[in-house]
Short mmCIF file of C-alpha atoms and ligand atoms in Angstrom, two decimals:
data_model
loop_
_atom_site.label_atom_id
_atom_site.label_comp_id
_atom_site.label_asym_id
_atom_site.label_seq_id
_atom_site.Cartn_x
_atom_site.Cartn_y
_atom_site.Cartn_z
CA UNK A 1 -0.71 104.14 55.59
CA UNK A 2 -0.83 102.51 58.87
CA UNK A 3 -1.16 98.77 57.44
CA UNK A 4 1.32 99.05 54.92
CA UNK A 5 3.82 99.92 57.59
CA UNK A 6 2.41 96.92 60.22
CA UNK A 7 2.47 94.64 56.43
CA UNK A 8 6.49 95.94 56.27
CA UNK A 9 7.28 95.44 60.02
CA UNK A 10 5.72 91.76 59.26
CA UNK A 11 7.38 90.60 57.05
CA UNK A 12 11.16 92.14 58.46
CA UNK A 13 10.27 90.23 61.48
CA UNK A 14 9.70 86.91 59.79
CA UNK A 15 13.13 87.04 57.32
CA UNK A 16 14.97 88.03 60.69
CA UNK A 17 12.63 84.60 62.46
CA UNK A 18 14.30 82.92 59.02
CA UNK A 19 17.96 84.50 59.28
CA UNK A 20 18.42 84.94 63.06
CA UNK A 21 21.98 85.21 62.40
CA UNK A 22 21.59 88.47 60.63
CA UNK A 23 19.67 90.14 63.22
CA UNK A 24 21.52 89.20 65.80
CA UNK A 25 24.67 90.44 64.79
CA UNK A 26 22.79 93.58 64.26
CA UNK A 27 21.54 93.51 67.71
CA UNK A 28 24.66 92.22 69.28
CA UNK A 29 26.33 95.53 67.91
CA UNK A 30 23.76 97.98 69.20
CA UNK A 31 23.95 95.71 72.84
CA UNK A 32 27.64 96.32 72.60
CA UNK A 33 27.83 100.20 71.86
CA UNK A 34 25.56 100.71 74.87
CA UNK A 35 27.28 98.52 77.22
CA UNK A 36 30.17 100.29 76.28
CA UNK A 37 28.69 104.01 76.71
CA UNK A 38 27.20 102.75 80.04
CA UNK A 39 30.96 101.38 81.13
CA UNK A 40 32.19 104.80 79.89
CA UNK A 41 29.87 106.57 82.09
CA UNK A 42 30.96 104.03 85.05
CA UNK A 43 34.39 104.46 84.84
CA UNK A 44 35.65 107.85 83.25
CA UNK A 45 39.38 107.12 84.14
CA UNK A 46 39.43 104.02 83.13
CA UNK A 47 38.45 104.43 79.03
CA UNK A 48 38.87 106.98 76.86
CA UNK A 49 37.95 110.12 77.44
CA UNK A 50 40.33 109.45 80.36
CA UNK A 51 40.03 112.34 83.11
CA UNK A 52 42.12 113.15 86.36
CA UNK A 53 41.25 111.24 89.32
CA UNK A 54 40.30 113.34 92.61
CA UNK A 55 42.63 112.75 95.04
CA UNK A 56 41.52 110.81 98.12
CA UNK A 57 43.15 113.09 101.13
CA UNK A 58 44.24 117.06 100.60
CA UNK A 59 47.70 117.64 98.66
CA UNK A 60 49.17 118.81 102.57
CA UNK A 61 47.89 115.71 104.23
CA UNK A 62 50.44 113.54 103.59
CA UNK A 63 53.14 116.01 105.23
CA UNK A 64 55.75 115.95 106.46
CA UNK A 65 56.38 112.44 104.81
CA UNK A 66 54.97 113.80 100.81
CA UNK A 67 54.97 117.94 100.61
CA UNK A 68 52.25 119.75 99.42
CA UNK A 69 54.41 121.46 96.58
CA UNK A 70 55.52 117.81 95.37
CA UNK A 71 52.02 116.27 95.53
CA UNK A 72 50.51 119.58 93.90
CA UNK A 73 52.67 119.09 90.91
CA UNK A 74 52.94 115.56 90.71
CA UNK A 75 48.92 114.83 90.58
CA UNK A 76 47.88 118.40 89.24
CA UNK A 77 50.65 118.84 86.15
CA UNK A 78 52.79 115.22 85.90
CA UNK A 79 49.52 112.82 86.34
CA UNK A 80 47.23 115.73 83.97
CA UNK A 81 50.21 115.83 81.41
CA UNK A 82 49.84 112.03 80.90
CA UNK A 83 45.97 111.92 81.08
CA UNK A 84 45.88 114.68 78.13
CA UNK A 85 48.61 113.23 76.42
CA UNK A 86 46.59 109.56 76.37
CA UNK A 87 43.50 111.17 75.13
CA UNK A 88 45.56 112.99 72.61
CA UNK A 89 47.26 109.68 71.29
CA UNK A 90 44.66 108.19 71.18
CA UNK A 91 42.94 110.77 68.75
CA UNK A 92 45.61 109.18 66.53
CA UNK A 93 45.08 105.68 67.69
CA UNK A 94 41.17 105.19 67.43
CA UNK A 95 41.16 101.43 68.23
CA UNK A 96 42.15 102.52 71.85
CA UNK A 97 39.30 104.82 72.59
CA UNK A 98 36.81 102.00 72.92
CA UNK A 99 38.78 99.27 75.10
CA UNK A 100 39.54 99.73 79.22
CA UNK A 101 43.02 100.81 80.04
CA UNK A 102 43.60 97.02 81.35
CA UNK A 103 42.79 95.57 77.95
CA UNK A 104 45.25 98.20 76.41
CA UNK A 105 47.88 96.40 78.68
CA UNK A 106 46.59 93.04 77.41
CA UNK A 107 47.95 93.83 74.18
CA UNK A 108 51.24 92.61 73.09
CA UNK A 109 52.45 95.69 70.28
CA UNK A 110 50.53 98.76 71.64
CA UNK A 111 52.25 101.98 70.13
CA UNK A 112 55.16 103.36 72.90
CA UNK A 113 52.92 106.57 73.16
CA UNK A 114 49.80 104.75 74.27
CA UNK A 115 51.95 102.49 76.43
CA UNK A 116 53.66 105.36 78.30
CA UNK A 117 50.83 107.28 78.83
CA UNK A 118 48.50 105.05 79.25
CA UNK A 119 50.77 103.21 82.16
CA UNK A 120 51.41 107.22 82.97
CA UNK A 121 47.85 107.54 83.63
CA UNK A 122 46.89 104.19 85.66
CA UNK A 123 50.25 103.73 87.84
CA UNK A 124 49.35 106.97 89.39
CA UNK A 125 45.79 106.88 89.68
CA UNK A 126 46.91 103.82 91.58
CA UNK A 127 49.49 105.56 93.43
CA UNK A 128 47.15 107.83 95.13
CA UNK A 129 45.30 105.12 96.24
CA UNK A 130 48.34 103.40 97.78
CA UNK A 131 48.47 106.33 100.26
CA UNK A 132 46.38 107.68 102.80
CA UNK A 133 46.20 110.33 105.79
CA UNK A 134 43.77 108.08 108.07
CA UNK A 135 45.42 106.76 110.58
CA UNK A 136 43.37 104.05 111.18
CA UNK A 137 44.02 102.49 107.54
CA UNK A 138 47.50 102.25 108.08
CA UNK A 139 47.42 99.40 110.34
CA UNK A 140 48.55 96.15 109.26
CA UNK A 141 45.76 93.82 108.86
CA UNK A 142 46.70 90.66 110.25
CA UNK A 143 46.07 88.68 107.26
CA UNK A 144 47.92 90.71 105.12
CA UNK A 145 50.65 90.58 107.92
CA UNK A 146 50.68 86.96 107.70
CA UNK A 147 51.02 86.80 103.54
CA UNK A 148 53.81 89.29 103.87
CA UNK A 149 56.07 86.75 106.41
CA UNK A 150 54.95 83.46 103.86
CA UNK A 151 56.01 85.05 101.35
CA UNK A 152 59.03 87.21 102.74
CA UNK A 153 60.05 86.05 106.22
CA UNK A 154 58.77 89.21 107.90
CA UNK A 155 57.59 92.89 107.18
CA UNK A 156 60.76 94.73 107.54
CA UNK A 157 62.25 92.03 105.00
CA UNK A 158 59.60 92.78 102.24
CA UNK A 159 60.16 96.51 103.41
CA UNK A 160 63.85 95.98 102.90
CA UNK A 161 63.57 94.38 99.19
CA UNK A 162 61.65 96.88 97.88
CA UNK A 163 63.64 99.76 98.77
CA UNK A 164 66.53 98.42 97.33
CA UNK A 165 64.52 97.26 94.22
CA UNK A 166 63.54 101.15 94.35
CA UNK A 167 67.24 102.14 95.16
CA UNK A 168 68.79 100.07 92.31
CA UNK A 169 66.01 101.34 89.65
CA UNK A 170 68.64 103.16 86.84
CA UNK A 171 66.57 105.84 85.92
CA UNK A 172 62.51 106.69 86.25
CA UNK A 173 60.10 103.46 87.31
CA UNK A 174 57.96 102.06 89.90
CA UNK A 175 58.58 99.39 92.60
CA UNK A 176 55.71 97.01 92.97
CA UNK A 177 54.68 94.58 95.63
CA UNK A 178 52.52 91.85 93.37
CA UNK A 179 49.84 88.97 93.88
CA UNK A 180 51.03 86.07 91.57
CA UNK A 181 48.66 83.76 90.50
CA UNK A 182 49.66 80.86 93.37
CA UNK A 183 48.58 83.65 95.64
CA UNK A 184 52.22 84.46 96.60
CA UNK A 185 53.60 88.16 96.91
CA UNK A 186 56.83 89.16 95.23
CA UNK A 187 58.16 92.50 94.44
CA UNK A 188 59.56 93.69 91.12
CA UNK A 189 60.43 96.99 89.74
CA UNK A 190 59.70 97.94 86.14
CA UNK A 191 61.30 100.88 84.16
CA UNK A 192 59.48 104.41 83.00
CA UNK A 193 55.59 103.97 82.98
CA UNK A 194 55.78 99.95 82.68
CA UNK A 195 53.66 97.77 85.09
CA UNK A 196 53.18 94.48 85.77
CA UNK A 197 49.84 94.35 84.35
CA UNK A 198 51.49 94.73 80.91
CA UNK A 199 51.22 91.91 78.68
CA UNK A 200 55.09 92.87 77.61
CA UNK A 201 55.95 93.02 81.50
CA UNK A 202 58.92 90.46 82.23
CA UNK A 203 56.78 89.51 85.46
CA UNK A 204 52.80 89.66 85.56
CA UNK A 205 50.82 89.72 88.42
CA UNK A 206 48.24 91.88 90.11
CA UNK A 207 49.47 95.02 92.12
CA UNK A 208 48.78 95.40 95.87
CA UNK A 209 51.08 98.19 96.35
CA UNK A 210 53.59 100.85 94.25
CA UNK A 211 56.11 103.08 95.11
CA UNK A 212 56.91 105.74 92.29
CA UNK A 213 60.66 106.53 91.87
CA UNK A 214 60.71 108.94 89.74
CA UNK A 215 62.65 111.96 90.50
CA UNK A 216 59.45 114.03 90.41
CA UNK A 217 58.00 112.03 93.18
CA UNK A 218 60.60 113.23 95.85
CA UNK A 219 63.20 115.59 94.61
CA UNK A 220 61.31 118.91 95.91
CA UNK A 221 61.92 117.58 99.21
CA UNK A 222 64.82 115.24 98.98
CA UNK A 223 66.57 115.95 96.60
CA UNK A 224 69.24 113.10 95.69
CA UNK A 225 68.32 111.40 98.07
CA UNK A 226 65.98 108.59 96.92
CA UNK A 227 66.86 106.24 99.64
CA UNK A 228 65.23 108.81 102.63
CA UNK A 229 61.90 108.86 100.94
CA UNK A 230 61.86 105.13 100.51
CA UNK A 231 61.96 104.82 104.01
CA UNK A 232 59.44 107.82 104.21
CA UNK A 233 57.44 106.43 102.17
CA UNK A 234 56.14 103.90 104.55
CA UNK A 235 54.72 106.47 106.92
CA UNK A 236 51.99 107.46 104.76
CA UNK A 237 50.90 103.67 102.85
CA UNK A 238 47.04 102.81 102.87
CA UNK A 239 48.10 98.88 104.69
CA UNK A 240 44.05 98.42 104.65
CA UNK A 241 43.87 99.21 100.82
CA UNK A 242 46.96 96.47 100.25
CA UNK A 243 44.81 94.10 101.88
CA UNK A 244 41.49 95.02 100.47
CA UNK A 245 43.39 94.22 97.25
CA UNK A 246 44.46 90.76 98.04
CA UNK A 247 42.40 87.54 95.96
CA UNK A 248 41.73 84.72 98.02
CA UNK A 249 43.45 81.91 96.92
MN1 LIG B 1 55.10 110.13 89.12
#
């Protein structure tokens, strides 16, 4: 009966007036889940289910610096291996699926098979976006220009440091030109899928640009020779995206 419900709803709606605290935790949780289903919806690569970025330019635009064949198999198997390997781990890890992939790097002990795929998964969806085919965005923009020689002397000296950072990498990593927090750019390189948004990375700051030196990345094409695509590598970088990144400081 109608006023036996309405005589219910009344008096739930004064105990929750008299115990606020209850209802809003209540509320506060149903807030939460939708804010995160909405930020799901948002951002599909960035929280769990993750899925495989589109890439921004053709896999034979970025010839004859990046080959077809190597970009083919580095976004469409390597970068999909460690996007279905994530969502796999973290079948097994459940407190990952809700939190964005930068939170997971907040973390100081996150399992080694969330960390490597999870780094896996954003280091190249950054990547791609470090690269482009327009000519237009790879010119320097002069206040990026001017960052680069405060904090290096010049362009070809930054240049310079990171391919040997790259060069002198033992193994797989990345070489990353960073934004520390007194605005200043330095360069690092981190090992396997490590970046310097990880909370357990020797040097934070945020990334501007990466270089992937992995063999995968280059050996189709260049076989030992990780020093030629280095300099390669240049050819094709997104300078405008670097500098879209920048904070003002
Ligand atoms: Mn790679």
């Amino acid at each position: 009966m109608w006023y036996v419900q309405r005589a219910i709803i009344y008096i739930m709606v004064t105990i929750g007036g008299l115990y606020p605290d209850n209802l809003s935790t209540n509320e506060l949780i149903s807030i939460k889940d939708i804010q995160n289903k909405e930020s799901k919806i948002q951002d599909s690569q960035n929280s769990y289910p993750f899925s495989l970025p589109s890439l921004p330019y053709s896999t034979s635009s970025l010839e004859p610096w990046i080959d077809r064949e190597t970009m083919e198999i580095h976004w469409g198997k390597h970068h999909k291996t460690y996007v279905d390997n994530l969502n796999n781990a973290c079948l097994q890890h459940a407190e990952f699926q809700n939190i964005s992939i930068e939170n997971i790097f907040a973390r100081l002990n996150i399992p080694e098979i969330i960390k490597n795929n999870a780094g896996g998964h954003w280091n190249h969806s950054f990547f791609w976006k470090c690269m482009t085919d327009n000519s237009q965005r790879k010119k320097m923009p002069i206040h990026l220009q001017q960052i680069i020689q405060s904090s290096f002397g010049s362009l070809d000296e930054m240049k310079n440091e990171m391919e040997r950072q790259g060069q002198a990498r033992f193994g797989s990593g990345w070489v990353w030109l960073i934004q520390k927090n007194n605005g200043q750019l330095a360069i690092l390189s981190t090992a396997n899928q490590d970046n310097p948004l990880m909370k357990s990375s020797n040097v934070q700051g945020k990334p501007l640009l990466v270089i992937d030196v992995w063999e995968h990345a280059y050996y189709l094409k260049y076989k030992n020779s990780r020093s030629t695509f280095l300099s390669n590598f240049w050819n094709v970088v997104d300078w405008e995206a670097v500098a879209e990144r920048l904070s003002s400081t």
